[in-house]
Coordinates of C-alpha atoms in Angstrom, one line a residue:
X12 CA 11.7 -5.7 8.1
X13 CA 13.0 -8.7 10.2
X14 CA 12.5 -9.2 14.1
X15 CA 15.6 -9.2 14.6
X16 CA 16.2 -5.1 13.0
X17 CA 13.1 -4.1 14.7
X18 CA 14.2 -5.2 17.9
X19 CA 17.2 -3.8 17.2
X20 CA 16.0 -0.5 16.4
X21 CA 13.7 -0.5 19.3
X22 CA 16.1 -1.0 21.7
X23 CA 18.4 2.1 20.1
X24 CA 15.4 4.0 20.3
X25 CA 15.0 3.3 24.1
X26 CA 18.6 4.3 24.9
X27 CA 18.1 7.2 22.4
X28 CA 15.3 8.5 24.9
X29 CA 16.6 7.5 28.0
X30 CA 19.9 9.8 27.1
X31 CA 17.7 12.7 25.5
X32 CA 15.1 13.3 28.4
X33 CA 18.6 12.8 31.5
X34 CA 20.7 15.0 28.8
X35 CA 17.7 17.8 28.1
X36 CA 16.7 17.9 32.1
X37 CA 20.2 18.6 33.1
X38 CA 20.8 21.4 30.9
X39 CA 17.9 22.2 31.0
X40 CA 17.7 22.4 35.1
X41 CA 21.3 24.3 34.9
X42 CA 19.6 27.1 32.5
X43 CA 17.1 27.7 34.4
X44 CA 18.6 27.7 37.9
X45 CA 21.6 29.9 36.1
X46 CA 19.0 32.5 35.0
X47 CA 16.9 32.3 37.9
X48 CA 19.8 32.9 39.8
X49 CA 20.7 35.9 37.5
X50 CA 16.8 37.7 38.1
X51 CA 17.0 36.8 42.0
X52 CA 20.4 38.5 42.5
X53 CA 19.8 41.5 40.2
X54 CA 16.3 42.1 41.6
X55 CA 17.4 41.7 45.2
X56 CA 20.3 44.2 44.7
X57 CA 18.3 47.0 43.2
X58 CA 15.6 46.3 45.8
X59 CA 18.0 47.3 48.9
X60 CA 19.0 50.1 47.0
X61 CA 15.6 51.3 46.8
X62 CA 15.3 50.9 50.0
X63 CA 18.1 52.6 51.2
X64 CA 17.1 55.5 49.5
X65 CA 19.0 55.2 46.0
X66 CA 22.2 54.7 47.7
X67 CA 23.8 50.9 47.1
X68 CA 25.1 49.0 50.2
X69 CA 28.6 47.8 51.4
X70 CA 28.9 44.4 51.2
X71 CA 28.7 44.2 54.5
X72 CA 25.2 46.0 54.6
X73 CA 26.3 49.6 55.5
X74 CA 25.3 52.2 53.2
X75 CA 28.2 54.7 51.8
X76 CA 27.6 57.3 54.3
X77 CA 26.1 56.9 57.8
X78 CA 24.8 53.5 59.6
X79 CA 21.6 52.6 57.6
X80 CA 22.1 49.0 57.5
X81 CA 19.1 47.3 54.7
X82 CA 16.6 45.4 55.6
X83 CA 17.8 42.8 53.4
X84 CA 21.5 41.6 53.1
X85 CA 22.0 41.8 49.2
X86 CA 24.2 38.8 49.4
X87 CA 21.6 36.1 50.4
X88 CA 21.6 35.0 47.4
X89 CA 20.5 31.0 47.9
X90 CA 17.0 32.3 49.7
X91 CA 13.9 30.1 49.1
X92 CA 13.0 32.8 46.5
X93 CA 15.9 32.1 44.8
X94 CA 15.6 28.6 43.2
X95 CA 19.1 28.1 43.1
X96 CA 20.8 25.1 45.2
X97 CA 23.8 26.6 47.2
X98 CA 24.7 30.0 49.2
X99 CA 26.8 31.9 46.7
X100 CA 28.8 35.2 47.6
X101 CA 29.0 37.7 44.9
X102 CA 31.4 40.7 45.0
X103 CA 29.3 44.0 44.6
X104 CA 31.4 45.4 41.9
X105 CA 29.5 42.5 40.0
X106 CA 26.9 45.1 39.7
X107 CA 27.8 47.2 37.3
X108 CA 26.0 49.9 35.1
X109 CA 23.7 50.7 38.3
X110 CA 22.2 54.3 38.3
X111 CA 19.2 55.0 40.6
X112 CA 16.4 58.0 40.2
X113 CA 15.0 60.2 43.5
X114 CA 11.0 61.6 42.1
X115 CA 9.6 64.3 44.0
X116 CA 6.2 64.1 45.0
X117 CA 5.2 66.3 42.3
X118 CA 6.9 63.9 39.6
X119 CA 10.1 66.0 38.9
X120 CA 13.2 64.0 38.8
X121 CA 15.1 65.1 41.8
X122 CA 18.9 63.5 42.0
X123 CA 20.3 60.6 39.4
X124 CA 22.8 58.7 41.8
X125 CA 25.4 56.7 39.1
X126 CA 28.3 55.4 41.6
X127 CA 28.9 52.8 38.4
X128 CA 29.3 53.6 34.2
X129 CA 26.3 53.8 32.3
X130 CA 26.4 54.6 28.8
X131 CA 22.9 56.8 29.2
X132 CA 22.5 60.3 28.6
X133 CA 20.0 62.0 30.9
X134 CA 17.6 62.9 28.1
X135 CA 17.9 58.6 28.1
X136 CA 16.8 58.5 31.9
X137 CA 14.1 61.1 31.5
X138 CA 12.6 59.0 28.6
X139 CA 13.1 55.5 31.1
X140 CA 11.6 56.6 34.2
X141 CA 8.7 58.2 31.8
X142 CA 8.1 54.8 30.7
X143 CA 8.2 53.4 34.4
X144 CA 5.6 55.2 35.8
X145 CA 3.9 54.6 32.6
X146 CA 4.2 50.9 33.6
X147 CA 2.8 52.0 36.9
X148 CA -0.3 53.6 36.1
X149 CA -0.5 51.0 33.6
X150 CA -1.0 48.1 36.4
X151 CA -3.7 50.0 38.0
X152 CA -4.5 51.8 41.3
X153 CA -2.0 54.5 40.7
X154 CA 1.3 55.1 42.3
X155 CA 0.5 55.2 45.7
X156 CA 2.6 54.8 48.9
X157 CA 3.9 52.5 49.5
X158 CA 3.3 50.7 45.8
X159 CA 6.5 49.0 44.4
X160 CA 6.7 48.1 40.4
X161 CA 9.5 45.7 38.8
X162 CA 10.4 44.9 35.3
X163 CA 12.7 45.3 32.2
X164 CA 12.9 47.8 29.6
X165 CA 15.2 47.0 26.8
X166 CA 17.5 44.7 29.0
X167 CA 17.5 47.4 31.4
X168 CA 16.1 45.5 35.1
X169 CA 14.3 48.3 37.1
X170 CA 12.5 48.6 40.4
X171 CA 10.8 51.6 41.8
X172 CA 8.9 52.3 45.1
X173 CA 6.9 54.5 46.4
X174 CA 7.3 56.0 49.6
X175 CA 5.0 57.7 52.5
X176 CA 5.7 60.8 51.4
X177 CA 4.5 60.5 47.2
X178 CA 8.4 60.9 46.4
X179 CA 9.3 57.9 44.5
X180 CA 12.7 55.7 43.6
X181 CA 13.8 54.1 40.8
X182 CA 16.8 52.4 41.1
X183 CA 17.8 50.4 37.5
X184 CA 20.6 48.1 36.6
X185 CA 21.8 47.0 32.7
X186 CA 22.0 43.6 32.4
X187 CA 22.7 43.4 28.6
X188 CA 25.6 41.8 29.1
X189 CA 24.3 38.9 31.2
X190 CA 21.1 38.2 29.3
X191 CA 23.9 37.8 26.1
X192 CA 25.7 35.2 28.3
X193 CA 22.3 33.1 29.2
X194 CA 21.9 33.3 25.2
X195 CA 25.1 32.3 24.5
X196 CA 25.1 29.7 27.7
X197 CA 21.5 28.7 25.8
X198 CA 22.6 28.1 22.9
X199 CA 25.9 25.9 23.5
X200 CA 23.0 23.8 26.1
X201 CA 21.5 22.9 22.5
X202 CA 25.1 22.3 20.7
X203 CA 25.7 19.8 23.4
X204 CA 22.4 18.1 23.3
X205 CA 22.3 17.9 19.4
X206 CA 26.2 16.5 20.1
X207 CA 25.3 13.9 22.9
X208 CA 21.9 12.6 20.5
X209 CA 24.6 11.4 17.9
X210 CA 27.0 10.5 20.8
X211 CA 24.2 7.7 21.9
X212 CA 22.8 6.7 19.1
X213 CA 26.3 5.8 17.7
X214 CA 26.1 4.2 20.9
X215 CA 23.5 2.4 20.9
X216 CA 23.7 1.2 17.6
X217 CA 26.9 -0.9 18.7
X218 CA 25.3 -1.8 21.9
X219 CA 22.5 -2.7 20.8
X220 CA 24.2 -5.4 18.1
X221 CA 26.2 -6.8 21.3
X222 CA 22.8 -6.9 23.4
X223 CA 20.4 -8.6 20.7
X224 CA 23.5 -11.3 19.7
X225 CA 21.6 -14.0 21.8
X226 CA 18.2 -13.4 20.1
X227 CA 19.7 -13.7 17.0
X228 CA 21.3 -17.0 17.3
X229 CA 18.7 -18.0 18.9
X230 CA 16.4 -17.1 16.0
X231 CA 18.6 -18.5 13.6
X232 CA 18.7 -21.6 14.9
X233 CA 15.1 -21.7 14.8
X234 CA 14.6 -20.8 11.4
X235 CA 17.4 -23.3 10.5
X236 CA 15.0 -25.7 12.9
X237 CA 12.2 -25.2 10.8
X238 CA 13.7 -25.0 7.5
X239 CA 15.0 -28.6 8.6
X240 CA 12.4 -29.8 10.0
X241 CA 10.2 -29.0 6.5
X242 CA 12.8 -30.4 4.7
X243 CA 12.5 -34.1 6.1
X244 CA 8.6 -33.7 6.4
X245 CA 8.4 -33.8 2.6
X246 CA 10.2 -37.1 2.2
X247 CA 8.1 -39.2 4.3
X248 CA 4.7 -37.4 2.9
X249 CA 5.8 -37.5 -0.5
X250 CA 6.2 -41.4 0.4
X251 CA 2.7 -41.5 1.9
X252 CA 1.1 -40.1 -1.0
X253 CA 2.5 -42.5 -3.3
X254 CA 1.8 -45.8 -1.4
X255 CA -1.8 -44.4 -1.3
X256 CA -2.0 -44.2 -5.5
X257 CA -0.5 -47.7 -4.9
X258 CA -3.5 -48.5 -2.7
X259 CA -6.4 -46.6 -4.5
X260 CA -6.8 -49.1 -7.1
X261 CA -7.2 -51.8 -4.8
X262 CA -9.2 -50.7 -2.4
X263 CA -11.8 -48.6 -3.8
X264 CA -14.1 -46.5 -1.8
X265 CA -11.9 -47.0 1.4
X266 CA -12.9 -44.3 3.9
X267 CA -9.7 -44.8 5.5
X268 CA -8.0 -44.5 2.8
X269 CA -9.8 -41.2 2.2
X270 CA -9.1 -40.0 5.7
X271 CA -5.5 -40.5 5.4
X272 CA -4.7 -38.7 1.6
X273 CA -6.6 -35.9 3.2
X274 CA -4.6 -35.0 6.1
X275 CA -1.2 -35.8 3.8
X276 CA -2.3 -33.6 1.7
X277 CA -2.8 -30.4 4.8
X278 CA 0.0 -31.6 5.9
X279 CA 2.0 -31.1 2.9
X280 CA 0.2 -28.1 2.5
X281 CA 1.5 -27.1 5.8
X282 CA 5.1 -28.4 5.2
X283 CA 5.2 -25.7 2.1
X284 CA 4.1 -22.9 4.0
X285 CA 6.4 -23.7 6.4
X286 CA 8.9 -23.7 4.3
X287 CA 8.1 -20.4 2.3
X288 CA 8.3 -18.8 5.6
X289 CA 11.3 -20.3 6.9
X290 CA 12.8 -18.8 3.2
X291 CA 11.7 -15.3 3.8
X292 CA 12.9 -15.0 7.3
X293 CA 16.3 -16.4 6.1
X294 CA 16.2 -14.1 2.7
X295 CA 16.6 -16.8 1.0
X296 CA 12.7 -16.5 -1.3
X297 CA 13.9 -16.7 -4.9
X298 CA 11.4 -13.5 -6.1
X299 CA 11.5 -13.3 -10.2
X300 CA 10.9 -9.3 -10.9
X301 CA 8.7 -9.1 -14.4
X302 CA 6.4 -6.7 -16.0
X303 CA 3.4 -8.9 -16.4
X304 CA -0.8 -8.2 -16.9
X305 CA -2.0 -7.8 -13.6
X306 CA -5.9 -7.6 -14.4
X307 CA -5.1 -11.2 -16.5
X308 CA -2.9 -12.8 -13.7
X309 CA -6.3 -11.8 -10.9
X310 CA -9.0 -13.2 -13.1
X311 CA -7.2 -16.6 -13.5
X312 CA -6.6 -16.6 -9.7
X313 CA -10.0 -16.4 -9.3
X314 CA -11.4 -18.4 -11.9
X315 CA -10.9 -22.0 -10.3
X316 CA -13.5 -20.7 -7.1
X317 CA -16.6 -20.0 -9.2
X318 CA -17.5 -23.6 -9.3
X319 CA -17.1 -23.3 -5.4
X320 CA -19.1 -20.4 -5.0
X321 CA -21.9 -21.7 -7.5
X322 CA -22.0 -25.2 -5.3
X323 CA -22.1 -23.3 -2.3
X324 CA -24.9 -20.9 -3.4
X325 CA -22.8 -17.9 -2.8
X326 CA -23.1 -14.7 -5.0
X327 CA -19.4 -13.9 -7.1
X328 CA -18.7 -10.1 -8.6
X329 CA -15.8 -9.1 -10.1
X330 CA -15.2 -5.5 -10.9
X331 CA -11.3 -5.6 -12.4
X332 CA -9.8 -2.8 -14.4
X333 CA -8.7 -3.5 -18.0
X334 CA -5.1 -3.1 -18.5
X335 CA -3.6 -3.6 -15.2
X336 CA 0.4 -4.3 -15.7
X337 CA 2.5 -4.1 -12.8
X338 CA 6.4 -5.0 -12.2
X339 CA 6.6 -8.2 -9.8
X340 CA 6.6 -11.8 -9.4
X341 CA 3.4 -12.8 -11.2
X342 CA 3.6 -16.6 -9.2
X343 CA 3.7 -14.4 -5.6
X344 CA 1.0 -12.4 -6.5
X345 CA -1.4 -14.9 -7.6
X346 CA -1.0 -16.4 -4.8
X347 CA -1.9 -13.7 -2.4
X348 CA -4.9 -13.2 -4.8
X349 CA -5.9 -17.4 -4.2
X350 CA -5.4 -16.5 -0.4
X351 CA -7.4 -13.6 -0.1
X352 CA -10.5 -15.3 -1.9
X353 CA -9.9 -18.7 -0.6
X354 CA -10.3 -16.8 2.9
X355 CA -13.5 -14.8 1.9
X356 CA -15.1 -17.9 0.4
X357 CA -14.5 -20.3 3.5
X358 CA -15.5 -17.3 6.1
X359 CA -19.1 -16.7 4.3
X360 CA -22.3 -18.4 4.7
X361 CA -24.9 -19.5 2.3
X362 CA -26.3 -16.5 0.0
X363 CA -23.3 -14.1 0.7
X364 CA -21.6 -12.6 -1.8
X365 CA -17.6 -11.9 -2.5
X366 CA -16.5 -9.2 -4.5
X367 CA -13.2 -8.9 -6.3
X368 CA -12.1 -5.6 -7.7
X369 CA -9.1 -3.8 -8.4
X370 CA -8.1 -0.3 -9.9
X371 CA -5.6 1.9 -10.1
X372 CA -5.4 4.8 -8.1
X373 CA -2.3 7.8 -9.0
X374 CA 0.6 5.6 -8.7
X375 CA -0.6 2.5 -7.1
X376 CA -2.8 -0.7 -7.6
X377 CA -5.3 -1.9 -5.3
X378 CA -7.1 -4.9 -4.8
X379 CA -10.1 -5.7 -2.7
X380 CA -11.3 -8.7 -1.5
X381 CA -14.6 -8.3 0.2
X382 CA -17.3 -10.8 1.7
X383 CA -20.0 -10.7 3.2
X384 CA -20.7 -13.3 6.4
X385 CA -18.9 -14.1 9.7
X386 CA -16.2 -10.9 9.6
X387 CA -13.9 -10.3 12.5
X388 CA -13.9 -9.4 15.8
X389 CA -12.4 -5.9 16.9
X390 CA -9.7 -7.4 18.9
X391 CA -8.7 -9.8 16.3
X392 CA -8.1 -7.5 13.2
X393 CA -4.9 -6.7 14.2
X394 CA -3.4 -10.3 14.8
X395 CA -5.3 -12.3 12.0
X396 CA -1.8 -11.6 10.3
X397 CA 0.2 -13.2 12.5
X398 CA 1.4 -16.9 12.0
X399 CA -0.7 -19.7 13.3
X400 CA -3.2 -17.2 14.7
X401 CA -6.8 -18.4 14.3
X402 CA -9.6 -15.9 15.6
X403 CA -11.9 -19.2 15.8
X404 CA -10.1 -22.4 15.9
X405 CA -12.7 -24.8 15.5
X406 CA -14.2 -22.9 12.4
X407 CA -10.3 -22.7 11.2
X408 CA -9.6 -26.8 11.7
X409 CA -13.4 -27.2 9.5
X410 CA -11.9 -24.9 7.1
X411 CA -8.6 -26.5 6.9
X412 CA -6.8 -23.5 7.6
X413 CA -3.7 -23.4 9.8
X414 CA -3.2 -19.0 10.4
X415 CA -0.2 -18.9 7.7
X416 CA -2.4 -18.3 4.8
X417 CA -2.6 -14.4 5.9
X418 CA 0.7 -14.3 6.7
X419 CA 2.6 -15.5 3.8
X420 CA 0.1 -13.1 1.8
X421 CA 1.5 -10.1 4.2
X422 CA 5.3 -11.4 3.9
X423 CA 4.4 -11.0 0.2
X424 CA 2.8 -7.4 0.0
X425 CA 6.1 -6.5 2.1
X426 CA 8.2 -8.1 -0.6
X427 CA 6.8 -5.8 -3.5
X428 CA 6.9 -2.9 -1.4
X429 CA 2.9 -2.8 -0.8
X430 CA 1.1 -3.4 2.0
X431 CA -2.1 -5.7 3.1
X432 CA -4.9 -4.1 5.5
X433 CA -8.1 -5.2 6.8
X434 CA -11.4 -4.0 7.9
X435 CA -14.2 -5.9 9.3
X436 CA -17.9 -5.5 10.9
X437 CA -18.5 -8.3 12.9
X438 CA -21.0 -10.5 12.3
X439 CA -21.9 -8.4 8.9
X440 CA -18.6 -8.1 6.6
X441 CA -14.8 -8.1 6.4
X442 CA -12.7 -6.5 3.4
X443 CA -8.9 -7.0 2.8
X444 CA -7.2 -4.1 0.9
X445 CA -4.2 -5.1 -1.5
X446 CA -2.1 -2.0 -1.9
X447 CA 1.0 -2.4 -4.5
X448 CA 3.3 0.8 -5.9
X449 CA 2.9 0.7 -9.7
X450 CA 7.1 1.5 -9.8
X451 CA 9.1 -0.2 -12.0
X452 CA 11.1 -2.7 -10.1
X453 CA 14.0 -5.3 -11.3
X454 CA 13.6 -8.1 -13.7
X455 CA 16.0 -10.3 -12.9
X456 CA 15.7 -13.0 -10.2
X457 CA 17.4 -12.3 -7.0
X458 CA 17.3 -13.9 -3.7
X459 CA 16.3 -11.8 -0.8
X460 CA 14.0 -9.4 0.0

C-alpha cells in the first residue's frame, strides 16, 4: 500500500471518528435525558399521590376534594433530580392508566381509587400489591412507618408508603406505552447513526482526495525527482567505469585507482536501488509471475557467500526443504534471499554462525535467515525497514551498506503478497522471517503491484 492511500485512509478514518463519537453523544445524550425525564415525571407524580392519600392533584396542586395542597408541585418537572435541561409543563391527563391502593394496617386492601382506565381486573391488583410488599420485605427491615418502596413490575411504575399508622399506599401508573416509545425512539437513534457512519465516510472519502491533492503532487514530483535523478547518474558512472578499464592496464597497482572503482561501483549500487524504488512507488516494477523451484532458486542465492563465510571463519548451515515450488518472480526473490544473508553475514563477528532454512508450513513458505553476532537494538527493530535508516552508521558506511537493502527486500515480500519480520536479542542474535502464501498467482508479466 502507498503513502499516499494510507494517508488517505487515515485521514477518512479520523473524520469517520470525529462524526461517530459527536453523532453517538448526541443521541445518545437525547435518550437518556428523554428517559430520565420519562422516570423523574412518572415517579414524581405517583409520589404526590401517595402523599395525598391515593388521591391525584389538580394541576394547580389542590387535591379533588378539600384544600390539601402536596408537598410537591407534580409539575416541577426540570428539578436537579431530574437531569433534564429546561422547565417543561405537562398536562395531568398525560398520566393516564393511574390507579392507587389504600392497605389497612392489618394488610387488607381497603379502597382501589382508578380516576383513569386501566385494563386490570382486581384479582390483577390483588396479585400486584402482593408482589409489592413482597418487594418490601424483600429489601429488609420490614414495612415500617414511614418506609417508602419504588419500582416496576411488568412496565407497571409503582410507589408505596407507609404511614404512622401501619396503613399503607400504593399508588401505580402503566407506562407500557412510553417504555414502547423510548424503544422505538432507541431504535431510530441507531438507524440514524448507522445512516450518518455512511453519510461521512462517503464524505470523507471525497474530502479526503481534495485534502491529500497537495501531498500527492508533491510526492510525485519527488519520485519523478528521483527516478530522474537515477536516470542521469548511470550515464556519468557507466563512463567512469569504463575510463578506469581504460586505465587499469596502465597503471597497475594504483591505489587510487582502486579507491575510485570502488565507490563507482556503491554508487552504482546505490543508483539501482534507487531506481527500483523510485519504480515501485510509481507501479511501474516489471514483476514476471512463474511457477519456479523455490528450494533451488535459495541454495543458488546462497551459494556465492560460503567462500565469504569460510574466509571470515564464520560457521554456515542450511536446513532447506526439498521441493519447494512457489508462483512468483524467481529474479525478486533471489534477491531478497542475497539481502537477507548478505545482511546476516556483514552483521556477525568471527566464529558466528548463519543459518538458512526454509519450510512449508499449511499454505505458506517461510524462510529464515538467522545470525548470530551484533543483533539489534529494541528501538531499532521497527525502523531497520525503513529507507536509508542505519541503526549504526559507522558499522553501515564499513559495511557498504546504505539502509535500502531492507527495504527493497520488504517492498518485495509486499509485492508477492508475503510479509518480512524481524526479531533480535541484542548483542546475542537477530532472525529475519520470510513469510510468502503458496497461492497460485499470474504468469504473465505485468507492471504494477
Amino acid at each position: 500500500m502507498s503513502v499516499i492511500k494510507k494517508l488517505r485512509i487515515q485521514i477518512i478514518a479520523v473524520i469517520v471518528l470525529v462524526q461517530m463519537i459527536l453523532v453517538a453523544g448526541i443521541l445518545l445524550t437525547v435518550d437518556y435525558c428523554l428517559a430520565r425525564h420519562e422516570i423523574v415525571r412518572s415517579r414524581h407524580y405517583l409520589e404526590t399521590i401517595a402523599e395525598n392519600g391515593g388521591i391525584p392533584p389538580l394541576p394547580d396542586g389542590r387535591v379533588h376534594k378539600g384544600n390539601f395542597v402536596s408537598k410537591k408541585p407534580w409539575l416541577a418537572i426540570g428539578s436537579d433530580d431530574s437531569f433534564f435541561p429546561l422547565q417543561i409543563s405537562v398536562d395531568k391527563d398525560e398520566m393516564r392508566n393511574f390507579f392507587s391502593v389504600k392497605i389497612t394496617p392489618d394488610g387488607v386492601i381497603g379502597d382501589v381509587i382508578k380516576n383513569y382506565s386501566f385494563d386490570l381486573m382486581p384479582s390483577d391488583i390483588s396479585k400486584f400489591v402482593g408482589k409489592v410488599l413482597a418487594e418490601c420485605r424483600a429489601r429488609g427491615g420490614g414495612c415500617y412507618p414511614g418506609k417508602t418502596v419504588e419500582g416496576t413490575f411488568d412496565g407497571i411504575l409503582f410507589y408505596m408508603k407507609v404511614n404512622d399508622d401501619g396503613s399503607r399506599i400504593i399508588s401505580a401508573m402503566n407506562r407500557r406505552v412510553e417504555i414502547m416509545m423510548l424503544y422505538y425512539l432507541v431504535r431510530f437513534s441507531v438507524v440514524v447513526f448507522v445512516a450518518s457512519m455512511v453519510v461521512a465516510t462517503v464524505f470523507a472519502f471525497f474530502l479526503s482526495g481534495f485534502v491529500i491533492r497537495p501531498t500527492r503532487v508533491a510526492f510525485e514530483k519527488q519520485k519523478a525527482f528521483i527516478a530522474d535523478a537515477g536516470h542521469e547518474l548511470k550515464t556519468p558512472i557507466a563512463v567512469i567505469g569504463a575510463n578506469l578499464d581504460v586505465l587499469a592496464p596502465d597503471m597497475p597497482g594504483n591505489r587510487w585507482l582502486s579507491y575510485i572503482r570502488e565507490e563507482n561501483e556503491r554508487m552504482s549500487h546505490l543508483v539501482k536501488n534507487l531506481l527500483y524504488l523510485a519504480k515501485d512507488d510509481a507501479g511501474r516494477n516489471k514483476i514476471n509471475f512463474a511457477e519456479f523451484d523455490f528450494t533451488d532458486a535459495v541454495r543458488n542465492s546462497v551459494l556465492p557467500f560460503e567462500s565469504t563465510v569460510f574466509e571470515e571463519k564464520k560457521r554456515l548451515e542450511l536446513g532447506i526443504r526439498e521441493g519447494l515450488r512457489f508462483v512468483g518472480d524467481e529474479q525478486q526473490i533471489k534477491q531478497v534471499v542475497v539481502i537477507l544473508v548478505d545482511n546476516a553475514v556483514k552483521n556477525s563477528e568471527e566464529g558466528s554462525t548463519v543459518r538458512i532454512s526454509a519450510v512449508a508450513e499449511k499454505d505458506k513458505i517461510i524462510l529464515r535467515v538467522f545470525n548470530t553476532g551484533h543483533g539489534i537494538k529494541s528501538e531499532d527493530l521497527d525502523k531497520i525497514f525503513r529507507r536509508f535508516y542505519r541503526s549504526d552508521s559507522s558499522r553501515a558506511r564499513k559495511t557498504g551498506g546504505y539502509g535500502l537493502g531492507l527495504a527493497i527486500a520488504r517492498t518485495i515480500a509486499a509485492v508477492h503478497k508475503g510479509t518480512l519480520t524481524v526479531d533480535s536479542k541484542f548483542g546475542e542474535w537477530a532472525e529475519f522471517t520470510l513469510t510468502l502464501p503458496m497461492k497460485k498467482g499470474r504468469k504473465k508479466s505485468f507492471f504494477g503491484k
